[in-house]
Short mmCIF file of C-alpha atoms in Angstrom, two decimals:
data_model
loop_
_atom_site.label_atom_id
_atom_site.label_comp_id
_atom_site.label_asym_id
_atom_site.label_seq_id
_atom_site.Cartn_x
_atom_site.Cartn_y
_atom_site.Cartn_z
CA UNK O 25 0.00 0.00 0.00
CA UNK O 26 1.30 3.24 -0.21
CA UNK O 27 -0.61 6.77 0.13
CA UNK O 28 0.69 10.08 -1.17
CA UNK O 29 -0.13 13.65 -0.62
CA UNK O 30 0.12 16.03 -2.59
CA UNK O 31 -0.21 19.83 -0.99
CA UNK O 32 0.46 22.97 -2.44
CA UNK O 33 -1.95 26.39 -2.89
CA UNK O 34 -4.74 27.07 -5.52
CA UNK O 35 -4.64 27.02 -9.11
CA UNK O 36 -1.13 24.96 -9.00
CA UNK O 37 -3.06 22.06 -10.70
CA UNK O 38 -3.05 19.70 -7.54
CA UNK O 39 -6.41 17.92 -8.35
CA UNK O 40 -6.03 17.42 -12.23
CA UNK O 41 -2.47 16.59 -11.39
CA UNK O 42 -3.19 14.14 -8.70
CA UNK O 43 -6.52 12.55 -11.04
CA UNK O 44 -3.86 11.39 -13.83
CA UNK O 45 -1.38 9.80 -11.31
CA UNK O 46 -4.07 7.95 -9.42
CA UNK O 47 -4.90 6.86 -13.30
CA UNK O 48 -2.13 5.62 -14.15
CA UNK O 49 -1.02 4.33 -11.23
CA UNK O 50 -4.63 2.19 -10.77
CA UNK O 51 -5.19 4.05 -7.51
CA UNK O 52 -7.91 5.39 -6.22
CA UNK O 53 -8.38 9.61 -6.11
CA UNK O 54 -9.32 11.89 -3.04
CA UNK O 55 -9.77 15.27 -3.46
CA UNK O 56 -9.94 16.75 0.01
CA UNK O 57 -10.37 20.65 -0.84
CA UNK O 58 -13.93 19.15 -2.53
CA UNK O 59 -15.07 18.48 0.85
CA UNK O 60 -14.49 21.33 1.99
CA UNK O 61 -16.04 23.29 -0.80
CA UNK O 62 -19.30 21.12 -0.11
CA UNK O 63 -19.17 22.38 2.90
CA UNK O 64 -18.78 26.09 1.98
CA UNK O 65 -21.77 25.98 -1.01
CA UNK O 66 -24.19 24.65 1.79
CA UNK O 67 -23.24 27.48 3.98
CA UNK O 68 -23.73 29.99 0.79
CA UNK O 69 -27.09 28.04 -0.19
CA UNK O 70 -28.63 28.57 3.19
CA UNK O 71 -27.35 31.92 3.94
CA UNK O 72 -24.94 31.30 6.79
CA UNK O 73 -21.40 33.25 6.34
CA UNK O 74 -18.66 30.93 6.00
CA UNK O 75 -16.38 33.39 8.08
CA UNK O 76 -19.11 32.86 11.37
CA UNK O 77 -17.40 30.03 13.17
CA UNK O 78 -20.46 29.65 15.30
CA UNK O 79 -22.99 29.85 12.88
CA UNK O 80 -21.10 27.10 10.43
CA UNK O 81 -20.45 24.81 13.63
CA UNK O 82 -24.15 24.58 14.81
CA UNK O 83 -25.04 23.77 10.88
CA UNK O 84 -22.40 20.78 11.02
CA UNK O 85 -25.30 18.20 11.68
CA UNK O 86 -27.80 19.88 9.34
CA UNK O 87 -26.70 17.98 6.40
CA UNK O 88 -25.54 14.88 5.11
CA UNK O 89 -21.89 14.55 3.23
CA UNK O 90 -21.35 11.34 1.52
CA UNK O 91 -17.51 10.52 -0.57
CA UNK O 92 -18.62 7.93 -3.38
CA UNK O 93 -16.58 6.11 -6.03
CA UNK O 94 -18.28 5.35 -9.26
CA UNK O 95 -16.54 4.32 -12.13
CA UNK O 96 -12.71 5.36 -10.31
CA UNK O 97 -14.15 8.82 -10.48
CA UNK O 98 -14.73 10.58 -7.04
CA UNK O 99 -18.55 11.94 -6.23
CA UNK O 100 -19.43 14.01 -3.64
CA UNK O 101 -23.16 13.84 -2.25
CA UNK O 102 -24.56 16.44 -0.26
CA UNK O 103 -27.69 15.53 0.60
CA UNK O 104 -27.98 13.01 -1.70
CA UNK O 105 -27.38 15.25 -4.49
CA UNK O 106 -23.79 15.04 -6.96
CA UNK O 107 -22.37 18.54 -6.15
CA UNK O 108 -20.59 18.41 -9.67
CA UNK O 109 -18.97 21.44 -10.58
CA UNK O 110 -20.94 23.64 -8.75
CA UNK O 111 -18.03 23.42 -5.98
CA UNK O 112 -15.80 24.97 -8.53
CA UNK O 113 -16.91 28.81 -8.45
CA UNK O 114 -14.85 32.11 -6.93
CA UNK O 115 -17.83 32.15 -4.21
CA UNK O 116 -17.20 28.65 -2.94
CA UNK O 117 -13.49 28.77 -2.99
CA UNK O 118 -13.31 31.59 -0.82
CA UNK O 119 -15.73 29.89 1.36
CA UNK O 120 -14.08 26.88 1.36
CA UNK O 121 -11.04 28.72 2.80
CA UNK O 122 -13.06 30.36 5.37
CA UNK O 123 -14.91 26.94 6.77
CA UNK O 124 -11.58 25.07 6.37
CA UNK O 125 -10.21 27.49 8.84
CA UNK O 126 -12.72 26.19 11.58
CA UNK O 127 -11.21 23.25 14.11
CA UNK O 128 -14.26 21.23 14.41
CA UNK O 129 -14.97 21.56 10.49
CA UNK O 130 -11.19 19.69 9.88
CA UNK O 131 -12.31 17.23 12.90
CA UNK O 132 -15.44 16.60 11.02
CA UNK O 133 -13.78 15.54 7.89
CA UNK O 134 -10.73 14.33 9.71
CA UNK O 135 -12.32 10.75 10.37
CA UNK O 136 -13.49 10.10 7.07
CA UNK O 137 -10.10 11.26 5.37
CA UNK O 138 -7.62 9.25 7.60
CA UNK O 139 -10.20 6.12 7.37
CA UNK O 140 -9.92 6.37 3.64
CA UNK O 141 -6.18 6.36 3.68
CA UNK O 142 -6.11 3.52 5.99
CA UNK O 143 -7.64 1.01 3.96
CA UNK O 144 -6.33 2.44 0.58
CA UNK O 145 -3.47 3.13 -1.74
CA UNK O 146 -4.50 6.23 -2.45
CA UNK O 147 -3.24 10.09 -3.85
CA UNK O 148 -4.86 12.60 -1.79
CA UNK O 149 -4.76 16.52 -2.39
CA UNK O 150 -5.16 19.57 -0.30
CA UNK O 151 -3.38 22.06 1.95
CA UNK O 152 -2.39 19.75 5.36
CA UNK O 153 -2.48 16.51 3.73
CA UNK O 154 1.50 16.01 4.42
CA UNK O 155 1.42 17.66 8.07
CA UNK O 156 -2.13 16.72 9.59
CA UNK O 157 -4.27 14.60 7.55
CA UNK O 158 -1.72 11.52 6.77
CA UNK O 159 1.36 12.98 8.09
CA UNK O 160 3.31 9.04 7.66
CA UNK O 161 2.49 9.47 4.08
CA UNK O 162 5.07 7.34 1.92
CA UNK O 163 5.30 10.53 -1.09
CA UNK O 164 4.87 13.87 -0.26
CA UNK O 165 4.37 16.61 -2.84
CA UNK O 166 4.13 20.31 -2.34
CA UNK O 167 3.26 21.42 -5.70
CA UNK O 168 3.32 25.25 -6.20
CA UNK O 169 3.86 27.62 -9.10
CA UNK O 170 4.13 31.35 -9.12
CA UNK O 171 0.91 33.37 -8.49
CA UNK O 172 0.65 34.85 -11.77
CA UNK O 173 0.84 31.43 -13.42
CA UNK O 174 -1.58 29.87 -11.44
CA UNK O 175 -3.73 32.90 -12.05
CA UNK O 176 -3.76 32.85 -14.94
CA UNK O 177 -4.72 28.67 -14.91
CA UNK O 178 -7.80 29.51 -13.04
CA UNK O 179 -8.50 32.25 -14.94
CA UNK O 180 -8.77 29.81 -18.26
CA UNK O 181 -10.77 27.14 -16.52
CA UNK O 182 -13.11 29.57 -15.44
CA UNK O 183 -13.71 30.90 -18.70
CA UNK O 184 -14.18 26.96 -20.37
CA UNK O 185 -16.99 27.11 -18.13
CA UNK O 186 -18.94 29.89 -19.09
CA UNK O 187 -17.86 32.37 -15.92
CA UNK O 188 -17.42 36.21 -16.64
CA UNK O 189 -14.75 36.57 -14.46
CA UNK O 190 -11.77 38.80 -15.02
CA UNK O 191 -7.75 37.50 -14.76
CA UNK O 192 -7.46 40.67 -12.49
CA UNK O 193 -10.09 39.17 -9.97
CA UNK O 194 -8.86 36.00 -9.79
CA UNK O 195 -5.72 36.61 -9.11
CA UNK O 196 -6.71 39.46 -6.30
CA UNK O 197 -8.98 36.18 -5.16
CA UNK O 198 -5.84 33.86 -5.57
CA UNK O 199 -3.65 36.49 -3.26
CA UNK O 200 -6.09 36.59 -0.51
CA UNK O 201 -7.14 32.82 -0.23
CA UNK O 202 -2.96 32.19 -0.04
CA UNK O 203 -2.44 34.54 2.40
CA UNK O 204 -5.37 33.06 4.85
CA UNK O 205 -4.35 29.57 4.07
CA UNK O 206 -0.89 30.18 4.71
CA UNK O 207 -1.30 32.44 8.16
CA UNK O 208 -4.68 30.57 9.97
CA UNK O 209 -3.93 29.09 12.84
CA UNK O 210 -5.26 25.65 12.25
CA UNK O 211 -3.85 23.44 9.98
CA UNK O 212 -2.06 26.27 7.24
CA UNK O 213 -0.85 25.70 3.78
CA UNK O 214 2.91 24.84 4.61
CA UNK O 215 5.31 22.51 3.19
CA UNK O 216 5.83 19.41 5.30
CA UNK O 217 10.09 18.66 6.50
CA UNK O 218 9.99 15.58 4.11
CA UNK O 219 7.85 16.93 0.96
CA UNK O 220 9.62 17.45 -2.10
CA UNK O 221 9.06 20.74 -3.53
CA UNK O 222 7.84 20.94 -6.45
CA UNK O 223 7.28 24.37 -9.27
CA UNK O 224 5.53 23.72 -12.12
CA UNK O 225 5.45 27.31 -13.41
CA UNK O 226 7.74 26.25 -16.39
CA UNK O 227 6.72 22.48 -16.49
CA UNK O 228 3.45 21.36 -18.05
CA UNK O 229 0.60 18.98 -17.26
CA UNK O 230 2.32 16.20 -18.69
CA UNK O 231 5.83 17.02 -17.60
CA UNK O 232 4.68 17.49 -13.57
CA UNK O 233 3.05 14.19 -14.21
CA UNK O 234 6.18 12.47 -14.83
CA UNK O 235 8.04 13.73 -12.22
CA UNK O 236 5.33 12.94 -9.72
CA UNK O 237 5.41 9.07 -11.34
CA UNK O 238 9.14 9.05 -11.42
CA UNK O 239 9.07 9.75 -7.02
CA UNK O 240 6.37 7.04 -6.83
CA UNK O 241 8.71 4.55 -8.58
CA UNK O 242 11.90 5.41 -6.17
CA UNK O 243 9.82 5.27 -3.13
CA UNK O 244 8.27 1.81 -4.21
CA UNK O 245 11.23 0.21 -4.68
CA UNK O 246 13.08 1.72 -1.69
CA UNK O 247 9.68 0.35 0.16
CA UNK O 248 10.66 -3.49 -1.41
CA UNK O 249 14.38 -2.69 -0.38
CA UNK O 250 12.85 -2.36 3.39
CA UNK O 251 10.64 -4.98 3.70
CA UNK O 252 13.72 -7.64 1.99
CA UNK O 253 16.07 -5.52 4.93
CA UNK O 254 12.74 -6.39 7.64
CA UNK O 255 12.59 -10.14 6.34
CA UNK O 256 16.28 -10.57 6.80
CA UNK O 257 16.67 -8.35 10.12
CA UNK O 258 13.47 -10.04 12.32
CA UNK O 259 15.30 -13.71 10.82
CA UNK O 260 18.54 -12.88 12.73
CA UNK O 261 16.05 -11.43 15.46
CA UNK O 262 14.50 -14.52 15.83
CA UNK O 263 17.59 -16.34 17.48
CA UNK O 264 19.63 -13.33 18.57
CA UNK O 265 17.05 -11.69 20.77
CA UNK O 266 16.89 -14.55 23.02
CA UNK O 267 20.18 -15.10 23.06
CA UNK O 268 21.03 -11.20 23.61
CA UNK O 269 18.56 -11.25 26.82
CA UNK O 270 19.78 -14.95 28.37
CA UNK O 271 23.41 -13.47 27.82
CA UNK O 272 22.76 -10.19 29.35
CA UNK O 273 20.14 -10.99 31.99
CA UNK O 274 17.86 -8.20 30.36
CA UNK O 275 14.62 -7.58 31.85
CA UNK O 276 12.33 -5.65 29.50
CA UNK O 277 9.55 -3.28 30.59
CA UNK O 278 6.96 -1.05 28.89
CA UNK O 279 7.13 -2.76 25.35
CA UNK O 280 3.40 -2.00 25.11
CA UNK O 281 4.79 1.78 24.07
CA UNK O 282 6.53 0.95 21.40
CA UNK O 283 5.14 1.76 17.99
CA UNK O 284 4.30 -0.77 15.89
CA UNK O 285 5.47 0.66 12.94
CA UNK O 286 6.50 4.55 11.47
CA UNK O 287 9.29 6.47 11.59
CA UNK O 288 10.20 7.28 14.85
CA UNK O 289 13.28 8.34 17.35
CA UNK O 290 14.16 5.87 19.94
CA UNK O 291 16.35 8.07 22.44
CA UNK O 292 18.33 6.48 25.54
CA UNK O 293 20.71 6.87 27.83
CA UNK O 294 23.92 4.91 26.96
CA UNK O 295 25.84 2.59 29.42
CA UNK O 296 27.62 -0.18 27.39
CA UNK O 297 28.56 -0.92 23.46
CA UNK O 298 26.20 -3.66 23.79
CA UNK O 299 22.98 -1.12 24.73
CA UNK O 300 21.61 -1.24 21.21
CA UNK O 301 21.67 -4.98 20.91
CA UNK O 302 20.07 -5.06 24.21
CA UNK O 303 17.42 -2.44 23.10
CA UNK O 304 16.50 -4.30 20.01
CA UNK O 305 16.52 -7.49 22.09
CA UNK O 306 12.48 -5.88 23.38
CA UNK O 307 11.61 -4.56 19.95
CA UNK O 308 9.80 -6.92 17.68
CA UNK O 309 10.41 -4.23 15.00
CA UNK O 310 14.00 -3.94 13.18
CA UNK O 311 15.55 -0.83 14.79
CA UNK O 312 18.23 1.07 12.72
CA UNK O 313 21.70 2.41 14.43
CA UNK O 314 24.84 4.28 13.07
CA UNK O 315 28.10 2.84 13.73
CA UNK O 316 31.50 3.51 12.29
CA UNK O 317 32.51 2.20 8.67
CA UNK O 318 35.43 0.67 9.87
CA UNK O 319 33.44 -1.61 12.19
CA UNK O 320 32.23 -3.14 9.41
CA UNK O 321 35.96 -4.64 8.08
CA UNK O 322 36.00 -6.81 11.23
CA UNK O 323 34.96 -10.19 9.91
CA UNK O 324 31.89 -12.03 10.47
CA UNK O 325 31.23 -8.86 13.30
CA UNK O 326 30.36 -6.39 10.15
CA UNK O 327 28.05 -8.87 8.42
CA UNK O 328 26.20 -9.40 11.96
CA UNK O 329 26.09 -5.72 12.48
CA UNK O 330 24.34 -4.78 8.64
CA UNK O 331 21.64 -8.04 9.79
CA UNK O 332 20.66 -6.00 12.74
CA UNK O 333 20.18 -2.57 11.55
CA UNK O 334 23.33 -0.90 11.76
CA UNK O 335 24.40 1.87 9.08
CA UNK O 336 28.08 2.63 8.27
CA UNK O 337 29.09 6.39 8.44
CA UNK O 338 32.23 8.07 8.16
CA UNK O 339 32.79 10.22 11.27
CA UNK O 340 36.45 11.66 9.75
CA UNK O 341 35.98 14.34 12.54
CA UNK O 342 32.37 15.62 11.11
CA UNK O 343 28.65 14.59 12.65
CA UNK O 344 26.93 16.00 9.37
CA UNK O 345 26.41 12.97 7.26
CA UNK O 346 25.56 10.67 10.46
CA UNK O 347 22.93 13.69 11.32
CA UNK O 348 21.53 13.53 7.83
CA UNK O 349 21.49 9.80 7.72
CA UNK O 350 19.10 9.58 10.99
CA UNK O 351 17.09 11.95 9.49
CA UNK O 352 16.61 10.15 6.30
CA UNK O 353 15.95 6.76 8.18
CA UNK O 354 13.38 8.06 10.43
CA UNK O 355 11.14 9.84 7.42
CA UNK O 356 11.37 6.65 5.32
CA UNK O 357 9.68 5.11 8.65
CA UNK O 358 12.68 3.38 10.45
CA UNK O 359 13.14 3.24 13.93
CA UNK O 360 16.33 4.91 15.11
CA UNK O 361 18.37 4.63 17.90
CA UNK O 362 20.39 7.79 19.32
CA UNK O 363 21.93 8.16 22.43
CA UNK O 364 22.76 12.25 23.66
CA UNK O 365 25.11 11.77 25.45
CA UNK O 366 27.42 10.94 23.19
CA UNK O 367 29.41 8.29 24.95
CA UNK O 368 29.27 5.66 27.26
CA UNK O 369 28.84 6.16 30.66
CA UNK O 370 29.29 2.36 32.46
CA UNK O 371 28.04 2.90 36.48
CA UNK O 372 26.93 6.78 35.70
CA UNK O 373 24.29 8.04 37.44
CA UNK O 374 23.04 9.99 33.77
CA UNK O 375 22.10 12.86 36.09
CA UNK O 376 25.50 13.41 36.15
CA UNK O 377 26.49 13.49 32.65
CA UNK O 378 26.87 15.92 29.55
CA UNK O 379 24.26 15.57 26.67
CA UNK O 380 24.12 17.13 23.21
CA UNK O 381 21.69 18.88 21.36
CA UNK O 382 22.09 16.49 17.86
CA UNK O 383 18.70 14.72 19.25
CA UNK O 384 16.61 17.61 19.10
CA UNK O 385 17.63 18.97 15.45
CA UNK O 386 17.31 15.14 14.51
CA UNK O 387 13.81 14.99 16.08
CA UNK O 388 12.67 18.55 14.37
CA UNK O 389 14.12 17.79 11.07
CA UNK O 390 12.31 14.27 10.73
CA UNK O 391 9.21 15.94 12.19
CA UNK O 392 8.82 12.21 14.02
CA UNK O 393 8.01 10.87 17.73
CA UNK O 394 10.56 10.51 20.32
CA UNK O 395 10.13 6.83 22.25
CA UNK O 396 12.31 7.53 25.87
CA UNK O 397 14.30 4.52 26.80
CA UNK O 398 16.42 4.10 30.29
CA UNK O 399 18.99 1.58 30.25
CA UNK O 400 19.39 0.29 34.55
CA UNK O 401 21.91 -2.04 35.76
CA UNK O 402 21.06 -3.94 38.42
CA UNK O 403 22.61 -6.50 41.28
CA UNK O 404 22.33 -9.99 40.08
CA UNK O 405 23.92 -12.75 42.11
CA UNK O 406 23.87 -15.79 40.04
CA UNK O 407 25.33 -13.94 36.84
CA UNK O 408 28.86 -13.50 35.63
CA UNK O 409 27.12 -10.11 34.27
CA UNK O 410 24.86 -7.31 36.10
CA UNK O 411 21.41 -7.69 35.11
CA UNK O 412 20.60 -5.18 32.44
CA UNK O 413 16.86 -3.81 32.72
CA UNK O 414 15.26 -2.02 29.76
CA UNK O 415 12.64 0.56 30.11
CA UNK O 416 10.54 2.06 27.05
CA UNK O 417 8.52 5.22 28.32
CA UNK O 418 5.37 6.34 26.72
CA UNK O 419 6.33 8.06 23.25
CA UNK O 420 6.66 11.68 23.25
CA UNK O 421 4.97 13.70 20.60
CA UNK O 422 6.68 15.66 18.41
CA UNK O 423 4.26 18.59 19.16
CA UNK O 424 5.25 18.02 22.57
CA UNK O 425 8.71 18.89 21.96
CA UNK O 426 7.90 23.11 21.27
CA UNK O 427 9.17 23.31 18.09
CA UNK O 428 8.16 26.64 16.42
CA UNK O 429 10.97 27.57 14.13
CA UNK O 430 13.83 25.69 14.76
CA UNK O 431 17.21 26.52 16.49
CA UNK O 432 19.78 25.37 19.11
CA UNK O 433 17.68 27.09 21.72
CA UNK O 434 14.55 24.57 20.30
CA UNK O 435 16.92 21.46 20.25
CA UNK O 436 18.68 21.85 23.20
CA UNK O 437 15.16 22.93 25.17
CA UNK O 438 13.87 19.26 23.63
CA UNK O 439 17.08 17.17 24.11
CA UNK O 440 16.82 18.37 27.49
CA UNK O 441 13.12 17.16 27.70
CA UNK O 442 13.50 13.94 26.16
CA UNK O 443 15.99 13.34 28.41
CA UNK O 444 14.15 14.39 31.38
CA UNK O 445 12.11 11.54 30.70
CA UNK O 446 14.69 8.85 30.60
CA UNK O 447 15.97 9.82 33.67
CA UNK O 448 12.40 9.83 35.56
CA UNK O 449 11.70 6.09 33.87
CA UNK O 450 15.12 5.27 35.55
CA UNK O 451 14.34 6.62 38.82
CA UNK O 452 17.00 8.29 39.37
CA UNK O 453 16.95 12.21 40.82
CA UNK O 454 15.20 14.66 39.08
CA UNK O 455 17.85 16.39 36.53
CA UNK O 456 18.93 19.50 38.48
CA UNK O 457 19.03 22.83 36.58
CA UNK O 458 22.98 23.98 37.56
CA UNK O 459 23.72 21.11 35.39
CA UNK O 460 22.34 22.22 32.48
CA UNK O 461 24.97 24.78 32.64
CA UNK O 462 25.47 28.57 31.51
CA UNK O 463 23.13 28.80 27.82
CA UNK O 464 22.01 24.68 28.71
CA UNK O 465 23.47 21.54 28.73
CA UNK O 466 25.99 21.57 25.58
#
């Protein structure tokens, strides 16, 4: 299965675009803004002004919205009645941007969108389809064009169809639905981290088609690349887990939090060179590390290492490429392991100890969840080894994490949080402020 969105403003060509891929790719079609617009024409049709939340709200359960497929084509009831093209007028797309601006209109449609994409392959347009709707999308597109241009596209559709409207108005109209859809609070018209930008003012139809296609293509057969890497890493899993957890004496608790599948940032503190083994000893997911390239010249060692998820970078003095690389794994969906404090710290209270503000840019610039892990050793008598006890914490959200714009102040305000949180599932002290240090914890 695989779902993509495809986001961008009016008049870039996002539905027509997004009809022909689901075409050709034997998909089915879901053109969100359409709901929306229903939405808007009953509000014109009965008189209540789109820009009234409370008068829009209390008409919510006045009519009936039904999303048909007949034929592959998409048809919109309201009422009963096929809205057609009647959705398609200056009036209604202003309205549209109005009643799309209202929280519990998007939690109205919200249900029925994500249920669609659940069960679906699917291409999906709109305005939040990337960042609210199906955020874990596999493609994301954020198709734009320059103002004038897609002026100028409206203008010409409008006129096919019989409407007296001037270029001069539409693009006034154009100019003033961007600049609401782009500054409302709720859910605006912004690129998502992981969408690939893309301006069609010089490319045509056919042309923005193709590249569209072309992204499908590389995703599905990065997706097949995965699942072969999943089939081979949850083999070695199979036999290694239990022996990782008999070796080690590891007691696992709160597996129940971790996510069953997704991109997503699995964050601990770090006590041994064996604490990702012993990690992905409780995951029944494969869960992806970064180790050193020339790890993987050490014989039969390197082969284990690429079975259980580990990726070779080359430090050479310069945490770029290893920062990029998490980044990349988490938006394809992997599971990532990252430890901020850098280095090991064997019989460390992690109150105690330094911790680095590489998890929070990696967390903001994959836009995924954080899962808190605290790695306790513990007394065991019978053992030639301490008993190693695992802890996964309840997954922190990345709108938890008070991202606004970015920064170091952002990423070392969330490192700091997400590490808060290990060290409460530990136990240990609460994580003093003097050791944050002067301007935070480096």
């Amino acid at each position: 299965m695989i779902r993509i969105a495809i986001d961008g403003p009016g008049g870039a060509g996002k539905s027509t675009v997004a009809k022909e891929v689901a075409k050709r790719l034997g998909i089915i079609y879901v053109d969100t803004g359409a709901l929306y617009r229903t939405i808007g024409l009953w509000m014109l049709r009965h008189g209540v002004d789109p820009k009234n939340s409370d008068g829009v709200v209390s008409s919510l359960g006045h009519f009936t919205l039904e999303l048909r497929y007949i034929d592959g084509r998409q048809v919109i009831l309201l009422d009963g009645e096929d809205v057609g093209d009647s959705i398609r007028t200056p009036e209604v797309s202003m309205a549209a941007s109005a009643v799309s601006a209202i929280p519990e209109v998007r939690a109205y449609l919200l249900d029925m969108q994500r249920g669609i994409a659940k069960e679906n392959s699917l291409i999906m347009d709109g305005r939040d389809i990337g960042t609210v709707i199906i955020p874990d999308a596999e493609v994301k597109i954020f198709l734009t064009a320059k103002p004038e241009v897609r002026a100028n596209r409206r203008y010409l559709e409008l006129q096919s169809r019989g409407s007296d409207t001037t270029y001069e108005a539409v693009l006034a109209e154009m100019n003033e639905r961007d600049k609401n859809d782009a500054e409302r609070a709720i859910a605006p018209c912004v690129k998502a981290d992981d969408a690939f930008l893309l301006d069609n003012s010089d490319i045509d139809f056919d042309g923005t088609v193709d590249i569209i296609i072309k992204r499908v293509r590389k995703c599905e057969e990065s997706l097949e690349e995965q699942r072969k890497k999943h089939t081979a890493y949850m083999k070695t899993h199979r036999w290694m887990a239990p022996l990782v957890r008999w070796m080690f004496h590891v007691k696992i608790r709160g597996a129940e939090n971790i996510p069953a599948s997704g991109g997503v940032i699995v964050c601990a503190n770090h006590v041994a060179i064996r604490d990702v083994f012993v990690i992905a000893s409780g995951m029944n997911r494969p869960l992806n590390y970064l180790a050193k390239k020339e790890l993987f010249k050490v014989p039969f060692i390197g082969g284990l290492m690429k079975k259980c998820g580990a990726v070779s970078i080359d430090r050479g003095g310069n945490d770029v490429a290893a920062l990029k690389t998490a980044i990349e794994l988490a938006r394809e969906g992997c599971a990532v392991a990252l430890f901020p404090q850098g280095h090991r710290n064997p019989g460390v209270n992690p109150v105690d100890t330094v911790i680095h503000n590489g998890t929070g840019l990696i967390a903001y610039r994959s836009g995924k969840d954080v899962l808190p892990v605290c790695i306790k050793l513990k007394k065991f008598k019978y053992a030639p080894f301490r008993r190693v006890e695992v802890i996964f914490g309840k997954v922190i959200k990345h709108s938890e994490l008070g991202f606004t714009n970015g920064g170091n102040e952002e990423y070392r305000s969330a490192t700091e949080k997400i590490f808060d949180e290990i060290v409460r599932l530990g136990g240990y002290d609460k994580l003093p402020s003097e050791k944050y240090g002067e301007g935070g914890r480096q």
